[in-house]
Coordinates of C-alpha atoms in Angstrom, one line a residue:
M1 CA 0.0 0.0 0.0
Q2 CA 1.5 3.3 -1.1
A3 CA 1.6 6.3 1.2
V4 CA -0.5 9.3 0.2
R5 CA 1.8 11.6 -1.6
Y6 CA 1.7 15.4 -1.5
R7 CA 0.2 17.0 -4.6
P8 CA 1.0 20.7 -4.9
E9 CA -1.5 21.3 -7.7
I10 CA -4.3 20.4 -5.2
D11 CA -3.1 23.3 -3.0
G12 CA -3.2 25.4 -6.2
L13 CA -6.8 24.3 -6.7
R14 CA -7.6 25.3 -3.1
A15 CA -6.2 28.8 -4.0
V16 CA -8.6 29.0 -6.9
A17 CA -11.5 28.0 -4.6
V18 CA -10.8 30.4 -1.8
L19 CA -10.1 33.4 -4.1
S20 CA -13.3 32.6 -5.9
V21 CA -15.2 32.8 -2.7
I22 CA -13.5 36.0 -1.5
I23 CA -14.2 37.7 -4.8
F24 CA -17.8 36.7 -4.8
H25 CA -18.3 37.9 -1.2
L26 CA -16.6 41.2 -2.0
N27 CA -18.9 41.8 -5.0
N28 CA -21.0 39.0 -6.5
R29 CA -21.1 40.8 -9.8
W30 CA -17.4 40.3 -10.3
L31 CA -17.7 36.6 -10.2
P32 CA -21.4 35.4 -10.1
G33 CA -20.5 31.8 -9.5
G34 CA -17.7 32.4 -7.0
F35 CA -19.7 30.8 -4.2
L36 CA -18.9 27.4 -6.0
G37 CA -15.5 27.7 -4.3
V38 CA -17.0 26.1 -1.2
D39 CA -18.2 23.2 -3.3
I40 CA -14.7 22.8 -4.8
F41 CA -13.4 22.7 -1.2
F42 CA -15.8 20.0 -0.3
V43 CA -14.6 17.8 -3.2
I44 CA -11.0 18.4 -2.3
S45 CA -11.6 17.6 1.4
G46 CA -13.5 14.4 0.6
F47 CA -10.8 13.2 -1.7
L48 CA -7.8 14.0 0.6
I49 CA -9.3 12.8 3.9
T50 CA -10.8 9.6 2.4
N51 CA -7.4 8.8 0.7
I52 CA -5.7 9.1 4.1
I53 CA -8.3 7.0 5.9
L54 CA -8.2 4.2 3.2
S55 CA -4.4 4.1 3.3
E56 CA -4.4 3.7 7.0
I57 CA -7.2 1.2 7.0
Q58 CA -5.4 -1.0 4.5
N59 CA -2.1 -1.0 6.4
G60 CA -3.8 -1.5 9.7
S61 CA -2.8 1.8 11.3
F62 CA -6.1 3.6 11.3
S63 CA -7.3 4.9 14.7
F64 CA -10.4 7.0 15.4
R65 CA -8.5 8.7 18.2
D66 CA -5.6 9.6 15.9
F67 CA -8.0 10.7 13.1
Y68 CA -10.0 13.1 15.4
T69 CA -6.8 14.3 17.1
R70 CA -5.6 15.4 13.6
R71 CA -8.9 17.0 12.8
I72 CA -9.0 18.9 16.1
K73 CA -5.4 20.2 15.5
R74 CA -6.1 21.0 11.9
I75 CA -9.5 22.7 12.2
Y76 CA -10.2 24.0 15.7
P77 CA -7.4 26.3 16.9
A78 CA -7.5 28.5 13.9
F79 CA -11.3 28.4 14.0
I80 CA -11.5 29.4 17.7
A81 CA -9.0 32.2 17.2
A82 CA -11.0 33.7 14.3
V83 CA -14.4 33.3 16.0
S84 CA -13.0 34.8 19.2
L85 CA -11.8 37.9 17.3
A86 CA -15.3 38.2 15.7
S87 CA -16.8 37.9 19.2
V88 CA -14.6 40.6 20.7
I89 CA -15.3 43.1 17.9
A90 CA -19.0 42.3 17.8
S91 CA -19.3 42.8 21.6
Q92 CA -18.1 46.4 21.1
I93 CA -20.0 47.5 18.0
F94 CA -23.1 45.3 17.8
L95 CA -26.5 46.1 19.2
Y96 CA -27.9 43.5 21.6
E97 CA -30.2 41.7 19.2
D98 CA -27.5 41.5 16.5
F99 CA -24.9 40.1 19.0
N100 CA -27.4 37.6 20.3
Q101 CA -28.0 36.2 16.9
M102 CA -24.3 35.8 16.3
R103 CA -23.8 34.3 19.7
K104 CA -26.3 31.5 19.0
T105 CA -24.5 30.7 15.7
I106 CA -21.2 30.5 17.5
E107 CA -22.5 28.3 20.4
L108 CA -23.9 25.8 17.9
S109 CA -20.7 25.9 15.8
T110 CA -18.7 24.6 18.8
V111 CA -20.7 21.4 18.4
F112 CA -20.8 21.6 14.6
L113 CA -24.5 22.2 14.3
S114 CA -24.5 25.9 13.1
N115 CA -25.7 24.9 9.6
I116 CA -28.8 23.3 11.1
Y117 CA -29.6 26.4 13.1
L118 CA -29.0 28.7 10.1
G119 CA -31.1 26.4 7.9
F120 CA -34.2 26.9 10.1
R121 CA -33.7 30.6 10.6
L122 CA -35.2 33.2 8.4
G123 CA -36.5 35.6 11.0
Y124 CA -37.6 39.0 10.0
F125 CA -35.4 40.6 12.7
D126 CA -32.5 38.2 12.4
L127 CA -29.1 39.6 11.7
S128 CA -28.7 39.9 7.9
A129 CA -26.7 37.2 6.3
D130 CA -24.4 39.9 4.9
E131 CA -23.7 41.2 8.4
N132 CA -23.3 38.0 10.4
P133 CA -19.5 37.6 10.8
V134 CA -19.7 33.9 11.6
L135 CA -22.2 32.9 8.9
H136 CA -19.5 31.1 6.8
I137 CA -18.6 28.6 9.4
W138 CA -21.7 26.5 8.4
S139 CA -19.4 24.7 5.9
L140 CA -17.1 23.5 8.7
A141 CA -20.2 22.1 10.4
V142 CA -21.2 20.2 7.3
E143 CA -17.6 18.8 7.0
E144 CA -17.4 17.6 10.6
Q145 CA -20.8 16.0 10.4
Y146 CA -19.6 14.1 7.4
Y147 CA -16.4 13.0 9.0
L148 CA -18.3 11.8 12.0
L149 CA -20.3 9.4 9.8
Y150 CA -18.4 8.4 6.7
P151 CA -15.2 7.0 8.4
L152 CA -17.6 4.6 10.3
L153 CA -19.0 3.4 7.0
L154 CA -15.5 2.9 5.6
I155 CA -14.3 0.9 8.6
F156 CA -17.4 -1.2 8.8
C157 CA -17.5 -2.1 5.1
Y158 CA -13.8 -2.8 4.8
K159 CA -13.7 -5.0 7.8
K160 CA -16.7 -7.0 6.6
T161 CA -15.6 -7.3 2.9
K162 CA -11.8 -6.5 2.7
S163 CA -12.7 -5.2 -0.8
L164 CA -12.3 -1.7 -2.1
R165 CA -14.6 -2.5 -5.0
V166 CA -17.5 -3.3 -2.5
L167 CA -16.7 -0.2 -0.6
R168 CA -16.8 1.8 -3.9
N169 CA -20.2 0.3 -4.8
I170 CA -21.7 1.0 -1.4
S171 CA -20.4 4.6 -1.6
I172 CA -22.0 4.9 -5.1
I173 CA -25.3 3.7 -3.8
L174 CA -25.1 6.1 -0.9
F175 CA -24.2 8.9 -3.3
L176 CA -27.2 8.1 -5.6
I177 CA -29.6 8.0 -2.6
L178 CA -28.4 11.4 -1.4
T179 CA -28.3 12.8 -4.9
A180 CA -31.9 12.0 -5.5
S181 CA -32.8 14.8 -3.0
S182 CA -30.8 17.1 -5.2
F183 CA -33.4 16.9 -7.9
L184 CA -36.0 18.6 -5.7
P185 CA -36.2 22.4 -6.1
A186 CA -35.6 24.7 -3.1
G187 CA -39.3 25.4 -3.0
F188 CA -40.0 21.8 -1.9
Y189 CA -38.0 22.4 1.3
T190 CA -39.5 25.8 2.0
D191 CA -43.1 24.9 1.3
I192 CA -43.3 21.3 2.3
L193 CA -40.5 20.9 5.0
N194 CA -40.7 24.4 6.3
Q195 CA -36.9 24.8 6.0
P196 CA -36.3 28.3 4.6
N197 CA -32.5 28.1 4.1
T198 CA -31.8 25.0 2.1
Y199 CA -28.4 26.3 1.3
Y200 CA -27.0 25.0 4.6
L201 CA -28.7 21.6 4.4
S202 CA -26.3 18.7 5.2
T203 CA -28.1 16.1 3.1
L204 CA -27.7 18.4 0.0
R205 CA -24.0 18.9 0.7
F206 CA -22.9 15.4 1.6
P207 CA -23.0 14.3 -2.1
E208 CA -20.4 17.0 -2.8
L209 CA -18.0 15.5 -0.2
L210 CA -19.0 12.0 -1.5
V211 CA -17.8 13.0 -5.0
G212 CA -14.3 13.5 -3.5
S213 CA -14.5 10.3 -1.4
L214 CA -15.6 8.3 -4.5
L215 CA -12.7 9.7 -6.4
A216 CA -10.3 8.5 -3.6
V217 CA -11.9 5.0 -3.5
Y218 CA -11.8 4.7 -7.3
G219 CA -8.2 5.9 -7.4
Q220 CA -7.1 3.2 -5.0
T221 CA -8.9 0.5 -6.9
Q222 CA -7.0 1.6 -10.0
N223 CA -3.5 1.4 -8.5
G224 CA -1.1 -0.6 -10.8
R225 CA -3.4 -0.4 -13.8
R226 CA -2.4 1.0 -17.1
Q227 CA -3.1 4.7 -17.2
T228 CA -4.8 6.8 -19.9
E229 CA -2.6 8.1 -22.6
N230 CA -0.9 11.4 -21.9
G231 CA -2.7 13.2 -24.8
K232 CA -6.1 12.2 -23.5
R233 CA -5.1 13.3 -20.0
Q234 CA -4.0 16.7 -21.2
L235 CA -7.3 17.1 -23.1
L236 CA -9.4 16.0 -20.2
S237 CA -7.5 18.3 -17.8
L238 CA -7.9 21.3 -20.1
L239 CA -11.6 20.7 -20.7
C240 CA -12.4 20.3 -17.0
C241 CA -10.4 23.3 -16.1
G242 CA -12.1 25.4 -18.8
A243 CA -15.6 24.2 -17.9
L244 CA -15.0 24.8 -14.2
L245 CA -14.0 28.4 -15.0
V246 CA -17.1 28.8 -17.1
C247 CA -19.2 27.6 -14.1
L248 CA -17.7 30.3 -11.9
F249 CA -18.9 32.9 -14.3
V250 CA -22.3 31.6 -15.4
I251 CA -23.9 29.7 -12.5
D252 CA -26.1 32.0 -10.4
K253 CA -26.9 31.6 -6.7
H254 CA -30.6 32.1 -7.3
D255 CA -30.9 28.9 -9.4
P256 CA -33.9 26.9 -7.9
F257 CA -31.7 23.8 -7.6
I258 CA -29.0 25.4 -5.5
P259 CA -28.1 23.6 -3.4
G260 CA -28.9 20.5 -5.4
I261 CA -28.3 19.0 -8.8
T262 CA -26.9 22.2 -10.3
L263 CA -23.9 22.0 -7.9
L264 CA -23.0 18.5 -8.9
L265 CA -21.6 19.7 -12.3
P266 CA -18.8 21.8 -10.8
C267 CA -18.2 19.0 -8.2
L268 CA -17.8 16.4 -10.9
L269 CA -15.6 18.7 -13.0
T270 CA -13.4 19.2 -9.9
A271 CA -13.1 15.5 -9.3
L272 CA -12.2 14.9 -13.0
L273 CA -9.6 17.7 -12.8
I274 CA -8.0 16.2 -9.7
R275 CA -7.8 12.8 -11.4
S276 CA -6.4 14.1 -14.7
M277 CA -3.8 16.3 -13.0
Q278 CA -2.1 13.6 -11.0
Y279 CA 0.2 12.5 -13.9
G280 CA 1.3 16.0 -15.0
T281 CA -0.7 18.3 -17.3
L282 CA -0.7 21.9 -18.2
P283 CA -3.2 22.8 -15.4
T284 CA -0.9 20.8 -13.1
R285 CA 2.1 22.9 -13.9
I286 CA 0.1 26.2 -13.6
L287 CA -1.5 25.3 -10.3
S288 CA 1.8 24.0 -8.9
A289 CA 3.4 27.4 -9.2
S290 CA 4.8 28.5 -5.9
P291 CA 2.7 31.7 -5.3
I292 CA -0.5 29.8 -6.1
V293 CA 0.5 26.9 -3.9
F294 CA 1.2 29.3 -1.0
V295 CA -2.2 30.9 -1.3
G296 CA -3.6 27.3 -1.2
K297 CA -1.7 26.5 1.9
I298 CA -3.1 29.5 3.8
S299 CA -6.6 29.0 2.2
Y300 CA -8.2 27.8 5.4
S301 CA -7.2 31.0 7.3
L302 CA -8.1 33.1 4.3
Y303 CA -11.6 31.5 4.4
L304 CA -12.0 32.0 8.1
Y305 CA -11.0 35.7 8.2
H306 CA -12.2 37.2 4.9
W307 CA -15.9 36.9 5.7
I308 CA -15.4 38.2 9.3
F309 CA -14.1 41.5 8.0
I310 CA -16.5 41.7 5.0
A311 CA -19.5 41.2 7.4
F312 CA -18.2 43.9 9.8
A313 CA -17.7 46.2 6.8
H314 CA -21.4 45.6 5.8
Y315 CA -22.6 46.1 9.3
I316 CA -20.7 49.4 9.8
T317 CA -21.4 51.0 6.4
G318 CA -24.9 49.6 5.8
D319 CA -23.9 49.1 2.2
K320 CA -24.8 45.9 0.2
Q321 CA -21.9 46.6 -2.1
L322 CA -18.6 47.7 -0.5
G323 CA -16.7 50.7 -1.9
L324 CA -13.0 50.7 -2.8
P325 CA -11.8 51.9 0.6
A326 CA -13.7 49.2 2.4
V327 CA -12.6 46.5 -0.1
S328 CA -8.9 47.6 0.4
A329 CA -9.2 47.5 4.2
V330 CA -10.9 44.0 4.1
A331 CA -8.1 42.7 1.8
A332 CA -5.3 44.0 4.0
L333 CA -6.9 42.7 7.2
T334 CA -7.6 39.3 5.7
A335 CA -4.1 38.9 4.4
G336 CA -2.5 40.0 7.7
F337 CA -4.6 37.9 10.0
S338 CA -4.4 34.9 7.7
L339 CA -0.6 34.9 7.7
L340 CA -0.5 35.3 11.5
S341 CA -3.0 32.4 11.8
Y342 CA -1.0 30.2 9.4
Y343 CA 2.4 30.7 11.0
L344 CA 1.5 31.1 14.6
I345 CA -1.4 28.7 15.0
E346 CA -1.9 26.3 12.1
Q347 CA 1.7 25.2 11.4
P348 CA 3.0 24.9 15.0
L349 CA 0.0 22.9 16.2
R350 CA -0.1 20.7 13.2
K351 CA 3.5 19.5 13.9
R352 CA 3.0 19.2 17.6
K353 CA 2.4 15.6 18.9
M354 CA -0.6 15.3 21.2
T355 CA -2.8 12.6 22.7
F356 CA -6.4 12.7 21.9
K357 CA -7.3 13.7 25.5
K358 CA -4.9 16.6 25.5
A359 CA -6.1 17.8 22.1
F360 CA -9.7 17.4 23.1
F361 CA -9.4 19.3 26.3
C362 CA -6.7 22.0 25.5
L363 CA -7.6 22.7 21.9
Y364 CA -11.4 22.0 21.8
L365 CA -13.2 21.9 25.1
A366 CA -11.5 24.6 27.2
P367 CA -11.4 27.2 24.4
S368 CA -15.0 26.5 23.5
L369 CA -16.1 27.0 27.1
I370 CA -14.1 30.2 27.4
L371 CA -15.6 31.5 24.2
V372 CA -19.2 30.7 25.1
G373 CA -18.6 32.2 28.6
Y374 CA -17.3 35.4 27.1
N375 CA -20.2 35.7 24.7
L376 CA -22.7 35.1 27.5
Y377 CA -21.0 37.7 29.6
S378 CA -21.0 40.2 26.7
R379 CA -24.7 39.4 26.0
G380 CA -25.5 40.4 29.6
I381 CA -23.7 43.7 29.3
L382 CA -25.4 44.5 26.0
K383 CA -28.8 43.5 27.4
Q384 CA -28.4 46.0 30.2
E385 CA -27.6 48.7 27.7
H386 CA -30.6 47.6 25.6
L387 CA -33.0 47.7 28.5
R388 CA -31.8 51.0 29.8
P389 CA -34.4 53.7 29.3
L390 CA -33.4 56.3 26.7
P391 CA -33.3 59.9 27.9
G392 CA -36.2 61.9 26.6
A393 CA -38.2 58.9 25.4
P394 CA -42.0 59.5 25.7
L395 CA -44.0 57.4 28.1
A396 CA -46.8 55.3 26.5
A397 CA -49.9 57.4 26.1
E398 CA -52.5 56.3 28.7
N399 CA -55.3 54.5 26.8
N400 CA -58.0 52.7 28.8
F401 CA -60.4 52.3 25.9
P402 CA -61.4 48.7 24.8
E403 CA -59.6 47.1 21.9
T404 CA -62.1 47.7 19.1
V405 CA -59.5 48.0 16.3
L406 CA -57.2 45.4 14.9
I407 CA -54.0 46.2 13.0
L408 CA -52.7 43.4 10.8
G409 CA -49.3 43.0 9.3
D410 CA -45.7 42.2 9.9
S411 CA -43.2 44.2 12.0
H412 CA -44.3 47.3 10.2
A413 CA -47.6 47.0 12.0
G414 CA -45.8 46.5 15.3
H415 CA -43.6 49.6 14.9
L416 CA -46.8 51.7 14.8
R417 CA -47.4 51.1 18.5
G418 CA -46.4 54.7 19.5
F419 CA -48.6 56.1 16.7
L420 CA -51.6 54.0 17.7
D421 CA -51.1 54.8 21.4
Y422 CA -51.2 58.5 20.8
V423 CA -53.9 58.8 18.2
G424 CA -56.1 56.2 19.8
S425 CA -56.0 57.9 23.2
R426 CA -57.1 61.2 21.5
E427 CA -59.9 59.6 19.3
G428 CA -61.3 57.2 21.9
W429 CA -60.2 53.7 20.6
K430 CA -57.5 51.2 21.2
A431 CA -55.8 49.0 18.7
K432 CA -54.7 45.4 19.1
I433 CA -51.6 44.6 17.1
L434 CA -51.7 41.2 15.4
S435 CA -48.4 40.2 13.8
L436 CA -49.0 37.7 11.1
D437 CA -46.9 34.8 9.8
P438 CA -45.7 35.7 6.3
E439 CA -47.9 33.0 4.7
C440 CA -51.0 34.5 6.4
L441 CA -50.4 38.0 5.2
V442 CA -52.7 37.1 2.3
W443 CA -55.2 34.3 2.7
V444 CA -57.4 34.2 -0.4
D445 CA -56.4 30.8 -1.8
A446 CA -57.8 27.5 -0.5
K447 CA -54.5 26.3 0.9
L448 CA -54.1 29.2 3.3
A449 CA -57.8 29.3 4.1
D450 CA -57.4 25.9 5.6
N451 CA -54.3 26.8 7.6
P452 CA -55.3 26.8 11.3
L453 CA -53.1 29.8 12.1
C454 CA -54.6 31.8 9.2
R455 CA -58.1 30.8 10.4
K456 CA -57.3 32.1 13.8
Y457 CA -56.3 35.4 12.4
R458 CA -59.6 35.6 10.4
D459 CA -61.5 35.0 13.6
E460 CA -59.8 38.0 15.2
V461 CA -60.6 40.1 12.1
E462 CA -64.3 39.3 12.5
K463 CA -64.4 40.6 16.1
A464 CA -62.9 44.0 15.2
E465 CA -65.0 47.1 14.3
A466 CA -62.3 48.3 11.9
V467 CA -59.1 46.8 10.5
F468 CA -55.8 48.6 9.9
I469 CA -53.2 47.0 7.6
A470 CA -49.5 47.9 7.7
Q471 CA -46.8 45.8 6.0
F472 CA -43.3 46.1 4.6
Y473 CA -44.9 45.9 1.1
D474 CA -41.6 46.2 -0.7
L475 CA -40.3 43.1 1.1
R476 CA -43.3 41.1 -0.2
M477 CA -43.6 42.4 -3.8
G478 CA -40.3 44.1 -4.5
G479 CA -39.9 47.9 -4.8
Q480 CA -37.6 50.3 -3.0
P481 CA -34.3 48.8 -1.8
V482 CA -34.4 46.7 1.4
P483 CA -30.9 47.3 2.8
R484 CA -30.9 44.8 5.6
F485 CA -31.3 41.6 3.7
E486 CA -31.9 39.8 0.4
A487 CA -35.5 40.7 -0.4
Q488 CA -35.9 37.7 -2.6
S489 CA -36.1 35.6 0.5
F490 CA -39.3 37.3 1.6
L491 CA -41.2 37.8 -1.7
I492 CA -44.7 36.4 -1.8
P493 CA -45.7 35.0 -5.2
G494 CA -48.6 36.9 -6.7
F495 CA -48.7 39.2 -3.7
K496 CA -50.4 42.2 -5.5
A497 CA -53.4 40.3 -6.7
R498 CA -53.7 38.3 -3.5
F499 CA -53.3 41.4 -1.2
R500 CA -56.0 43.3 -3.2
E501 CA -58.4 40.4 -2.9
T502 CA -57.7 40.0 0.9
V503 CA -58.4 43.7 1.4
K504 CA -61.5 43.6 -0.7
R505 CA -63.0 40.7 1.3
I506 CA -62.4 42.5 4.6
A507 CA -63.7 45.8 3.3
A508 CA -67.0 44.1 2.3
V509 CA -67.9 43.9 5.9
K510 CA -66.0 46.6 7.8
P511 CA -63.8 49.6 7.1
V512 CA -60.2 49.0 6.2
Y513 CA -57.3 51.5 6.7
V514 CA -54.2 50.7 4.6
F515 CA -51.1 52.4 5.9
A516 CA -48.4 53.8 3.6
N517 CA -44.8 52.6 4.2
N518 CA -42.1 54.9 5.6
T519 CA -38.8 55.4 3.9
S520 CA -35.9 53.0 4.4
I521 CA -32.6 54.5 5.3
S522 CA -29.1 53.5 4.5
R523 CA -27.8 52.8 8.0
S524 CA -29.2 52.2 11.5
P525 CA -28.9 55.3 13.7
L526 CA -28.6 53.2 16.8
R527 CA -25.7 51.4 15.3
E528 CA -24.2 54.8 14.4
E529 CA -24.4 55.7 18.1
K530 CA -22.3 52.6 19.0
L531 CA -19.7 53.5 16.4
K532 CA -19.2 57.0 17.8
R533 CA -17.3 55.4 20.7
F534 CA -14.5 54.5 18.3
A535 CA -14.9 57.5 16.0
I536 CA -15.6 55.2 13.1
N537 CA -18.8 57.1 12.1
Q538 CA -16.7 60.1 10.9
Y539 CA -15.4 58.0 8.0
L540 CA -18.9 57.0 6.9
R541 CA -21.3 58.7 4.5
P542 CA -24.2 60.5 6.2
I543 CA -27.4 58.4 6.6
R544 CA -29.6 58.9 3.6
A545 CA -33.0 57.8 2.3
M546 CA -33.1 54.7 0.1
G547 CA -35.3 54.4 -2.9
D548 CA -38.4 56.4 -3.9
I549 CA -41.0 55.9 -1.2
G550 CA -43.5 57.9 -3.2
K551 CA -43.4 55.5 -6.1
S552 CA -43.4 52.6 -3.8
N553 CA -46.5 53.7 -1.9
Q554 CA -48.3 54.7 -5.1
A555 CA -48.0 51.1 -6.2
V556 CA -49.8 49.9 -3.1
F557 CA -52.4 52.8 -3.2
D558 CA -53.2 51.8 -6.8
L559 CA -54.1 48.3 -5.6
V560 CA -56.8 49.4 -3.2
K561 CA -57.9 52.9 -4.2
D562 CA -61.1 51.7 -6.0
I563 CA -62.2 49.3 -3.3
P564 CA -65.3 50.7 -1.4
N565 CA -64.8 51.1 2.4
V566 CA -61.0 51.3 2.1
H567 CA -59.1 54.3 3.4
W568 CA -55.5 55.2 2.6
V569 CA -53.4 56.5 5.6
D570 CA -50.3 58.3 4.6
A571 CA -49.0 59.2 8.1
Q572 CA -45.3 58.9 7.1
K573 CA -45.5 62.2 5.3
Y574 CA -45.4 63.9 8.8
L575 CA -41.9 62.5 9.5
P576 CA -39.0 64.9 8.8
K577 CA -37.5 64.4 5.4
N578 CA -33.8 65.3 6.0
T579 CA -33.1 64.0 9.5
V580 CA -33.4 60.8 11.5
E581 CA -33.6 62.5 14.9
I582 CA -35.7 65.1 16.6
H583 CA -34.7 66.8 19.9
G584 CA -31.8 64.4 20.2
R585 CA -34.0 61.4 19.9
Y586 CA -33.8 58.9 17.1
L587 CA -36.8 58.3 14.9
Y588 CA -35.5 55.1 13.4
G589 CA -34.4 52.0 15.3
D590 CA -32.9 50.3 12.2
Q591 CA -32.9 50.8 8.5
D592 CA -36.7 50.6 8.1
H593 CA -38.4 50.5 11.5
L594 CA -39.4 53.5 13.6
T595 CA -38.5 53.7 17.3
Y596 CA -41.3 54.1 19.8
F597 CA -40.4 57.8 19.9
G598 CA -40.5 58.0 16.1
S599 CA -43.8 56.3 15.9
Y600 CA -45.2 58.5 18.7
Y601 CA -43.9 61.6 17.1
M602 CA -45.5 60.7 13.8
G603 CA -48.9 60.1 15.6
R604 CA -48.6 63.5 17.3
E605 CA -48.0 65.3 14.1
F606 CA -50.7 63.3 12.3
H607 CA -53.3 64.2 14.9
K608 CA -52.6 67.9 14.5
H609 CA -53.9 67.7 10.9
E610 CA -56.1 64.6 10.5
R611 CA -58.6 62.3 12.2
L612 CA -58.0 58.7 11.6
L613 CA -60.9 56.4 12.6
K614 CA -64.6 56.6 11.7
H615 CA -66.4 53.9 13.7
S616 CA -68.5 51.3 12.0
R617 CA -70.0 48.0 13.1
G618 CA -68.3 44.9 11.8
G619 CA -69.6 41.7 10.2
A620 CA -68.5 38.3 9.1
L621 CA -66.0 37.7 6.4
Q622 CA -67.1 35.9 3.3

C-alpha cells in the first residue's frame, strides 16, 4: 500500500477555490459563481481525507483517536481564534439583538450544528446574512458531520468485505440516494418541509463530499493499472479546467436547484480535474506554481478571516456593495490575520504531537467554554444597555379604551405602537396589534384558508370594528431597496393580486385602513451611536434615504384605491425628510423600523392635521 503523496496542484486548486469565494463575497457581480469555491473545497476535502483513511485502514494503522486528534489540531485552533476575534469586535459595536443572533451561531458551531440552526432561521429581525461575521462557518459544520459518519462506514464495510470494490459500490449507492434529493427544487424544502434556508442543508451537501470520497476510492482500486494516454489526460484536464472556470462565471446563486443538482456539475468537474492532473498536465504545472500553492496553503485561514471583515464592513457601512476603501481594508486585514494564523497557529500545532485527551481538552473543550462564557457575559452587558431607558423617550400614552380596532401585518404593523397609542387615546379607541406569519399576510387561496393559524387570524378580524393593515410591502412584492437583507427571501408570489383580494374581502364587511410605508434609510442610527465610541462614524457617508418611497406607496395605493370602504393612511408624510432624529431622539431603530419615539412623534404630528378612525359596526368575512 503506497503512502498518500503530497500534490502541490491540489493546494493550487484550493487557492482558486478560496479566491473565488472571496471575490464573490466582496462583490458578487465580479464573479457570479464564486460561491462554488465552497463546493470545490468539499470535493478536495472528501478526496484527501478519504485517501488518508483508506491508506491507514489497509495498512492496519487507522485509529479514530488519531484521526480526530488530527482533525482537532487542523481545524479547531484557527477556527476558535478567528471566531474569538469576531466575538470581541462584535461585543463592542453590535446592538444587543444582533450580537445575540451571532452568539447563537457560535455556540452551535462549537458542536458543529450551526448549519442546522441557520437552515431553520429566516426571522424578520434576524441579523442579515451579509452582516453575520460567523455565517460562513456553516461549511465547517457540514464537513465535521460528514467526518463523524463516513469513516464509520469505511471501517465497517472494509472490515466486513476486505474489498475496495465493494466499498466503492456502497459509496456509489449512498451517493445516488443522497443525490436523489438534489433533484428537488428549493421550493420543496421551504413549502413542504418548512426549512427556509436549504443552502445549509447537510443532506444536500454530503453528495459533494462524497464525490471526492468516491474519487479516492476509485483511485485506490486503479493502482497498478495502465493509465490513460498522456494526450487524453491533457485534453481532459484542459476541458475540465475550462468548464470549471465557465461555471464560476455563469452559475447563479438564485438557481432553484442550488443547493442541489446544479452544484453536482462543478463538483464532478473538480473530481475529474483532480484525477487528470495527477500525472502532470498543463493545469498541473500552472496550479503548482509557488505563489499559487502558497495561497492554497493558507486558504483555510483566508476563508476564516475574509468573511469576518467583510461582514463587519457591511454592518458598519450599511452598504450591500462595499466601496473601494472598504474592499482595500478588508483585503489588507484578511491577508494580515491569515498569515498570522497560518504561521502562529496552524503550522506549530499541526506539527506538535498530542494525545487525543490533551487535544480534546486543551484545543477544543477549554477554548469552547471560554468563548461561550465570554459571549454570555457580553450578552448580559449588552442586554443591560438595551433595556436602559433612553433619555427623553415618551411614556406610553394612557389608553383605557377597549380594543375595538385590529391592526394586521408584519413588524411594520408592530412599529406603529407609538402612533396608535397617541392617536387612539385622543380619538377614543385602542388597537390590538396582530403580527401575522408571512404565509398568512394574504389568505385568499384555499391552501391558506385551511391553515389553522390563518383561520385564527380571520376570527380576530371578524371581532374587530375596523381593521388597519400595515406591512413592509416592498419586502413582499419588490420595490424600494431593502438594505438589511436579500429581499428575494421574503417575496410572496402573486402578492399584489392576493393582497388586493384580501383587502376587498375584509372591506366588504368593515372599514379597512391601509397604511403607507415609511422610507428605508441607508444605516441604522442606533448602530451609528455605538460606532461613535470608536470615532468610526466620521469616516462613513451620512445616513440617507433609500429608494423612492412615493413611487413605492403609489403602487400599493393603486391596488386598493377603487375598493369601497378602504381608506389610505399616509401618516409617514409627517416625518421629517432630512433627519433621523428630533430633539436628540432617534426616529428610526434600524434601516426601516421606527423607534417608539419616532412612531409616537408621527402620531402626534398626524393628529394635528387629520382624524383617523370613523367607527363602523363589523360583520362576518365571506
